[in-house]
Structure formats: C-alpha cells, structure tokens
Coordinates of C-alpha atoms in Angstrom, one line a residue:
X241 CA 0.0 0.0 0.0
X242 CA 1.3 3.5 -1.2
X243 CA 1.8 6.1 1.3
X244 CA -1.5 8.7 1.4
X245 CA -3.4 6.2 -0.3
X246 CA -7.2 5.5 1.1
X247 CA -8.9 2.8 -0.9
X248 CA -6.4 0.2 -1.5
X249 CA -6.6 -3.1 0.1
X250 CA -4.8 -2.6 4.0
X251 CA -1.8 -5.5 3.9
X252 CA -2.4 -8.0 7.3
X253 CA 1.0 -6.1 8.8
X254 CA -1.2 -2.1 8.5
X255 CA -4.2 -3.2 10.0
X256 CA -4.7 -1.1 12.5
X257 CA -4.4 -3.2 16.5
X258 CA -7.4 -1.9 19.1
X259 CA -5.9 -2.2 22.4
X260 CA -9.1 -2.3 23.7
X261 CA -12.7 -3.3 21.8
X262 CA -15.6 -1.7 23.3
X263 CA -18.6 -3.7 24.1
X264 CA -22.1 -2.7 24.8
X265 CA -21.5 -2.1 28.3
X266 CA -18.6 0.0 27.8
X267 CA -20.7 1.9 25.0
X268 CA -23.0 2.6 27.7
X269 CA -20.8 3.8 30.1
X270 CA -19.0 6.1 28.3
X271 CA -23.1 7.4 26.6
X272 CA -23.4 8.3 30.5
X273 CA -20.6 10.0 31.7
X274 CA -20.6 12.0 28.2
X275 CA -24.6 13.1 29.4
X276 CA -23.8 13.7 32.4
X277 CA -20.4 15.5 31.5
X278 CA -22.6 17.8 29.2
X279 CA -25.0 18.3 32.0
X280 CA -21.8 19.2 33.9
X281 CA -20.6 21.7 31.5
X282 CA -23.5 23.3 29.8
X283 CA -26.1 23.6 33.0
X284 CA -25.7 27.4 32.9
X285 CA -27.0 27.6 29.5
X286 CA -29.5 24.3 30.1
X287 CA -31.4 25.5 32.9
X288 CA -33.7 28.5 32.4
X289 CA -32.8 31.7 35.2
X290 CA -35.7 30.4 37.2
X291 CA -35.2 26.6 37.5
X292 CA -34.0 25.2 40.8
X293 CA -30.5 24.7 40.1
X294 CA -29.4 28.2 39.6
X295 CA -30.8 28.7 43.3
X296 CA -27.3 26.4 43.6
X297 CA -25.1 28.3 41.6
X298 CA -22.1 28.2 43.9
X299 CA -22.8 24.6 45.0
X300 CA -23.9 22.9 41.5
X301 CA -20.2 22.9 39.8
X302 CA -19.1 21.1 43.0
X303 CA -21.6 18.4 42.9
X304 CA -20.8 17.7 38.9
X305 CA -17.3 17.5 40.3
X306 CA -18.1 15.1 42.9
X307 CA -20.1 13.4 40.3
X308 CA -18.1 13.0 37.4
X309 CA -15.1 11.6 39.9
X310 CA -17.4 8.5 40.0
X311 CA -18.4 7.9 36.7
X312 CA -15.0 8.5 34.7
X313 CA -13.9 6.2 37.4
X314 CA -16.7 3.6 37.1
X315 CA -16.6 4.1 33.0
X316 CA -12.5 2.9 33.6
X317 CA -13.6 0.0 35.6
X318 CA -16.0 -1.2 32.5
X319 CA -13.3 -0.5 29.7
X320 CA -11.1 -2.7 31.9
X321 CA -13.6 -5.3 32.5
X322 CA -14.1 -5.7 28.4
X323 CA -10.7 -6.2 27.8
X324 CA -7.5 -4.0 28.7
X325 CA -5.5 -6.7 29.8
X326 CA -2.0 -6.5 31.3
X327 CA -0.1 -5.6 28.1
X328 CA -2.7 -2.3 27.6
X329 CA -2.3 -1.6 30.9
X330 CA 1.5 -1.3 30.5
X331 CA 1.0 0.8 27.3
X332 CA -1.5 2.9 29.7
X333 CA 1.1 3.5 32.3
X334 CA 4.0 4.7 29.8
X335 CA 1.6 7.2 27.8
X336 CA -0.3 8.2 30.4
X337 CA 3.9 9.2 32.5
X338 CA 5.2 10.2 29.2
X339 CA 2.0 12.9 28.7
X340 CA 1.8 14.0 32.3
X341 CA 5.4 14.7 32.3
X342 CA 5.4 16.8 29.1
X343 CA 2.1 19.1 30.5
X344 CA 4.3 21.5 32.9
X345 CA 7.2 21.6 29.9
X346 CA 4.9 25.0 28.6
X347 CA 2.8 25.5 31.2
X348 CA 2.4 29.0 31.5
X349 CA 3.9 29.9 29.0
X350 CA 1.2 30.9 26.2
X351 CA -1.1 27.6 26.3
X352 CA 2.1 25.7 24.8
X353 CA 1.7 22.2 25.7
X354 CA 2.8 19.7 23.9
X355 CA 0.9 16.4 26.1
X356 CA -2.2 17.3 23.4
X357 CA -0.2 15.8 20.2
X358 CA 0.7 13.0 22.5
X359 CA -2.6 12.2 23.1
X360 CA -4.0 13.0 19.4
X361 CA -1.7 10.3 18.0
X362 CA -2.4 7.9 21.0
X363 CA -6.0 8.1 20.5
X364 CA -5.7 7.8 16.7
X365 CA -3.5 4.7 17.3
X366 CA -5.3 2.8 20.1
X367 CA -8.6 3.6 19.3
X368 CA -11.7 5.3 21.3
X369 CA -12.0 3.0 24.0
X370 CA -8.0 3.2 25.3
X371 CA -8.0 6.6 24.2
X372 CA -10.9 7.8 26.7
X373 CA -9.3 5.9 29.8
X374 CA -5.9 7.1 28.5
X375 CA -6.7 11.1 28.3
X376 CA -8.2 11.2 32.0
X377 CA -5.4 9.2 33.6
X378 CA -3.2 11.4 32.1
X379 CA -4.9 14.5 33.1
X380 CA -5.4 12.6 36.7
X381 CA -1.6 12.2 37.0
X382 CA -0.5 15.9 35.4
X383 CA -2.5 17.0 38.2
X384 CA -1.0 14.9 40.8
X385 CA 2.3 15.9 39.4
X386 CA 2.0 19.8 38.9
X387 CA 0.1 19.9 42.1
X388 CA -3.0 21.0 39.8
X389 CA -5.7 19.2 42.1
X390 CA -9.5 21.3 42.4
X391 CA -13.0 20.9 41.2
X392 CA -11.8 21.7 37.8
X393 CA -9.6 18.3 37.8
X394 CA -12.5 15.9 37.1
X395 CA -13.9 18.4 34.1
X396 CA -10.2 18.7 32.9
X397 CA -9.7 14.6 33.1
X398 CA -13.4 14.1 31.2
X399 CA -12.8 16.8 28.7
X400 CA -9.3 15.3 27.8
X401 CA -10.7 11.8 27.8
X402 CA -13.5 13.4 25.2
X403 CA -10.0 14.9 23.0
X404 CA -8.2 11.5 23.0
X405 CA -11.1 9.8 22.1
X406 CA -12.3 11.6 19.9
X407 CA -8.8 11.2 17.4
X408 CA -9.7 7.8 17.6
X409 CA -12.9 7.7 16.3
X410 CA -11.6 9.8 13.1
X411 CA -11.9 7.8 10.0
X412 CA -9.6 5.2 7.9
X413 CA -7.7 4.2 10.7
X414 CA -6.8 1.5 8.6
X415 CA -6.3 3.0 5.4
X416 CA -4.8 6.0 5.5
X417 CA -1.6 7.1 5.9
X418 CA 1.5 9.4 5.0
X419 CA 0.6 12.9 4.3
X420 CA -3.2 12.9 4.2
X421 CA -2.8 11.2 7.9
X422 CA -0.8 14.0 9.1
X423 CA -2.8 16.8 8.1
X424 CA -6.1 15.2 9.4
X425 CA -4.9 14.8 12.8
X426 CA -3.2 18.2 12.5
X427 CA -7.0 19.7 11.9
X428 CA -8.4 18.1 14.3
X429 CA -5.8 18.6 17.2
X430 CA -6.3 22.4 16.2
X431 CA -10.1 22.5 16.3
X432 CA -10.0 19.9 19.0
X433 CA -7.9 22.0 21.1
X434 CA -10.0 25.3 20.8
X435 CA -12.9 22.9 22.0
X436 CA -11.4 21.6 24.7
X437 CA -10.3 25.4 25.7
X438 CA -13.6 26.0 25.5
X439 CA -14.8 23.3 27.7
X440 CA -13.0 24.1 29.9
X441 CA -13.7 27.9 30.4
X442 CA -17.2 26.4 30.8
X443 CA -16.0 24.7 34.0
X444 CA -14.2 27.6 35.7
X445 CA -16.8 30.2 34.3
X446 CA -19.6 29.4 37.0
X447 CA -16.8 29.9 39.9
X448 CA -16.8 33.6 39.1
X449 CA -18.7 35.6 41.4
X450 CA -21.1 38.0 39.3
X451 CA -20.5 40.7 41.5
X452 CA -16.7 41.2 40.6
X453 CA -17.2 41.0 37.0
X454 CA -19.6 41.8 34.2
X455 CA -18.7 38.5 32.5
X456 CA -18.9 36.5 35.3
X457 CA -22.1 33.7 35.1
X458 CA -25.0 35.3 36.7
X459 CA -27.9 32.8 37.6
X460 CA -30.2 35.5 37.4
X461 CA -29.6 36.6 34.0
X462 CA -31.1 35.4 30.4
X463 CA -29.5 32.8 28.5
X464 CA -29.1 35.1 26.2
X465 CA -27.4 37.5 28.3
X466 CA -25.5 34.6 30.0
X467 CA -23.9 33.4 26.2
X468 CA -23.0 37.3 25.5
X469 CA -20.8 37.2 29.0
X470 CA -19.7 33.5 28.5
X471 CA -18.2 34.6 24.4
X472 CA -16.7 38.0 26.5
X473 CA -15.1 36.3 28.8
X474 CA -13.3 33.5 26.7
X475 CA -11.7 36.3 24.9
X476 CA -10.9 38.4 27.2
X477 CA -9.3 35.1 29.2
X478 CA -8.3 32.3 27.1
X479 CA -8.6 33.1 23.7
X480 CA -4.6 33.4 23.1
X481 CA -4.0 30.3 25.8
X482 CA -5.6 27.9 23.6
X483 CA -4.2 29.5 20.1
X484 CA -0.8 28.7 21.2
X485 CA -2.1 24.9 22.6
X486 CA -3.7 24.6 19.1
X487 CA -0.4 25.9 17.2
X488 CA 1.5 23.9 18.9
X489 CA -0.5 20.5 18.8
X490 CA -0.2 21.3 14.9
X491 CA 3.5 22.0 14.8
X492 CA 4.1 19.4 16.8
X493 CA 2.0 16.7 14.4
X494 CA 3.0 17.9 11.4
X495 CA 7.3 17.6 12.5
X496 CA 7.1 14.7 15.1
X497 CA 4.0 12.9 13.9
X498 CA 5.1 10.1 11.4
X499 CA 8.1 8.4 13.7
X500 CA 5.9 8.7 16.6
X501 CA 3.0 7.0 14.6
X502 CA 5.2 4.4 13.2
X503 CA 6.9 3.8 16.6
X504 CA 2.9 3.5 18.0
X505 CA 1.8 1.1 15.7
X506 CA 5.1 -1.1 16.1
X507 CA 4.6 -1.3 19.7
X508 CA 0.6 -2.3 19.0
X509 CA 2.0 -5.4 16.7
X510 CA 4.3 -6.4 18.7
X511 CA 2.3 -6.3 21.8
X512 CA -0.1 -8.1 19.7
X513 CA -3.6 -7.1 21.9
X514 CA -6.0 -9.0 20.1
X515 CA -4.1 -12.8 19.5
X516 CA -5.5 -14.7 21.8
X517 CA -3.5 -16.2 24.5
X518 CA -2.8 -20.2 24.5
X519 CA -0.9 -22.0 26.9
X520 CA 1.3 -25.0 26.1
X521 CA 1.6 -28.0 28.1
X522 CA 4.5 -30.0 28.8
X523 CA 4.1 -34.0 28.6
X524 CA 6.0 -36.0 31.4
X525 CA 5.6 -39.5 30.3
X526 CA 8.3 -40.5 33.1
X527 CA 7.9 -43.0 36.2
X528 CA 7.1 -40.1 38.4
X529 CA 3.9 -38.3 36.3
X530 CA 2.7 -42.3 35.8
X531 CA 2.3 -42.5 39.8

C-alpha cells in the first residue's frame, strides 16, 4: 500500500491493532458519563434563570465534580472489564507518564503544551475506548504531578478523555496514511484544542462571582445574556492560551508525527492485543507423572 493512499486493500501487517474493543457495556458507560459530562458543562446555558438549580449556583459545579469523579472512574472500571489486559495496561502507564510529564514543559507559557499531540496520536492509534481511559489518567496524573488538584480536575480529566477519544474515532484508521494522515490529525488537534479550551472555560466560568465581574455567570440573568458574557469572557481570558495549545498541537503533528505514529503502531504489533493467549503444556511421560 502506497503512502497517502485510502482505498487500497490494507496489507495484514497495517491493520490497525485496538488495544481495547468496546462492548455494549462499555458503550453505555461512556453514553453516561458524556450526558452527564454535558449536564456538567452546559447547566448554565441548560437550565432556564428560574429553575432550581441556579438557586445552587455556587454549590452545582461542586456536585458535577463530585459526580463526574465517579463515573470516569466507574466508565475505567467497565473499559477494563471488556478487555484491557496486562499488556494495555502497561502501554497505559507509559503514555499516560510520558504525557503528564510533558504538561508542565509549557505550562504558562502561552497555552504551549505539547501532552495534546501526544494524546492526538495515541488516541488515533489505540482507538476510542483506550483513548478515553488514556486522556483522563493522564490529566489525573498531570494534576497529581504539577500539584493542579481542584474541582476543575474531574472536568479537565473528562474533557481530555473526550479529545483522546475523539482522534480515535476519526476515520480510515486502517487505510490511511502518510501525508493525508498527518494533516487530518493536524485539523483536528487544532479544532480539538479550541474545543477543549472552551470546555473548559465552561468549567471555571460558574466559579466567578457575578458581582466582581460583568462576564462572570450570573444565575439570574437570560441565556441570552448569560452566552453574551460567556463569548466575552473566553476572549478576554483564554482566547490566546488555547491558540498557542492549538499551534503547537499542529506543529508538533506535522514535524514529530510520522516516527511517533510508526513507533505506536510497532509497539501495537508487537504487543499483539488481540491474538489470543494459549498456553502449552508440557508431557512428562516418566515413572514419576505415571504414579
């Protein structure tokens, strides 16, 4: 198969390895947390000003941190239970160090980190169901290591499990390669990192008070008005943060993404995650195994 090339016939060797197939009950899982995770997110622009929950402003992104603790945790549990046996599990625990110790490289410094190409190529590789449990470990150990832990740490690990996922549900994983390859994943780690920006804002927006800012979330206001404050304030606050993630996570794909896809996908096929695993017996014919 020529390099670029999308509708030839994938040799045995390029088929793509999954490190982890998900199964109904995964699929479910992962439906749920996403729900509630947009619940979690969204709630300022769900509810209308006079529902109940907006009674709760100060207390409601607490709870959805509480609560999305437990279901990225439980969603892990099921992915585990469907198949990420010990070899996964290994790959888990070098991406997931390898990614939390290149976050605080550019922290700080202009939204330039370069974990998000990690995890674009990981997720691309591995697949959605790995790459989901694979984004919020990572984001669960960055934290642990930069000493980043809050109520913004279960949004941050359930947005970046969304991101790594979501580069491995892009299409052709099979099929295409080289060039075209590149410049997909490039595209979507530069829209994907805008949207996880975004997210995110979402998540630190509703701990504003209203009264020391006139984009702050204010329960009290229209949606409408509400939006108009949320667009001002990612602007005013982030908008050059995640340009330089998003420039970055393209840079970064474009120069360092073939070797580090080819050195993926040699580690998949030599792990060899979906042969199944036989045991051989020895005989002993002697005196002793005749007893």
């Amino acid at each position: 198969m020529t390099s670029g090339t999308t509708g030839k016939r994938t040799a045995p060797h390029d088929r793509q390895a999954r490190a982890v197939r998900l199964g109904p009950r995964s699929v479910a899982a992962l439906l749920l947390v996403s729900a509630v995770g947009v619940a979690g997110f969204g709630w300022p622009f769900l509810a209308p000003p006079d529902a109940s929950l907006n009674a709760h402003a100060q207390d409601a992104p607490w709870l959805f941190a509480g609560l999305l603790v437990l279901l990225v945790a439980v969603v892990a549990a099921t992915i585990s239970e469907s198949g990420l046996g010990p070899k996964a599990v290994a790959m888990l625990g070098v991406l997931a160090a390898a990614g939390a110790a290149l976050r605080p490289i550019g922290a700080g410094t202009a939204g330039l980190e370069p974990m998000f190409f990690l995890m674009v190529l990981s997720g691309r590789v591995l697949g959605p169901g790995f790459g989901f449990v694979l984004g919020s470990v990572t984001m669960f150990a960055s934290a642990l290591l930069t000493g980043g832990v809050g109520p913004w740490m279960p949004f941050q690990m359930l947005a970046m499990g969304w991101f790594t996922m979501g580069a491995g549900l892009l299409p052709a994983p099979d099929r295409l390669r080289g060039r075209a390859e590149l410049l997909m994943l490039a595209a979507y780690g530069f829209l994907a990192a805008f949207a996880y920006g975004t997210v995110m804002n979402l998540a630190g927006w509703t701990f504003m008070n209203a009264l020391a800012s006139n984009i702050a979330f204010d329960a009290d206001a229209s949606v409408a008005s509400n939006l108009a404050r949320f667009l001002a304030y990612c602007l005013a606050t982030s908008l050059g943060w995640d340009g330089g993630r998003a420039a970055m996570t393209v840079v970064l794909t474009l120069a360092l993404g073939a070797p580090v896809l080819r050195a993926l996908r040699r580690a998949t096929r030599r792990a060899a995650f979906e042969a199944p695993v036989a045991f051989e017996h020895e005989h002993d014919d002697g005196p002793a195994r005749r007893m």
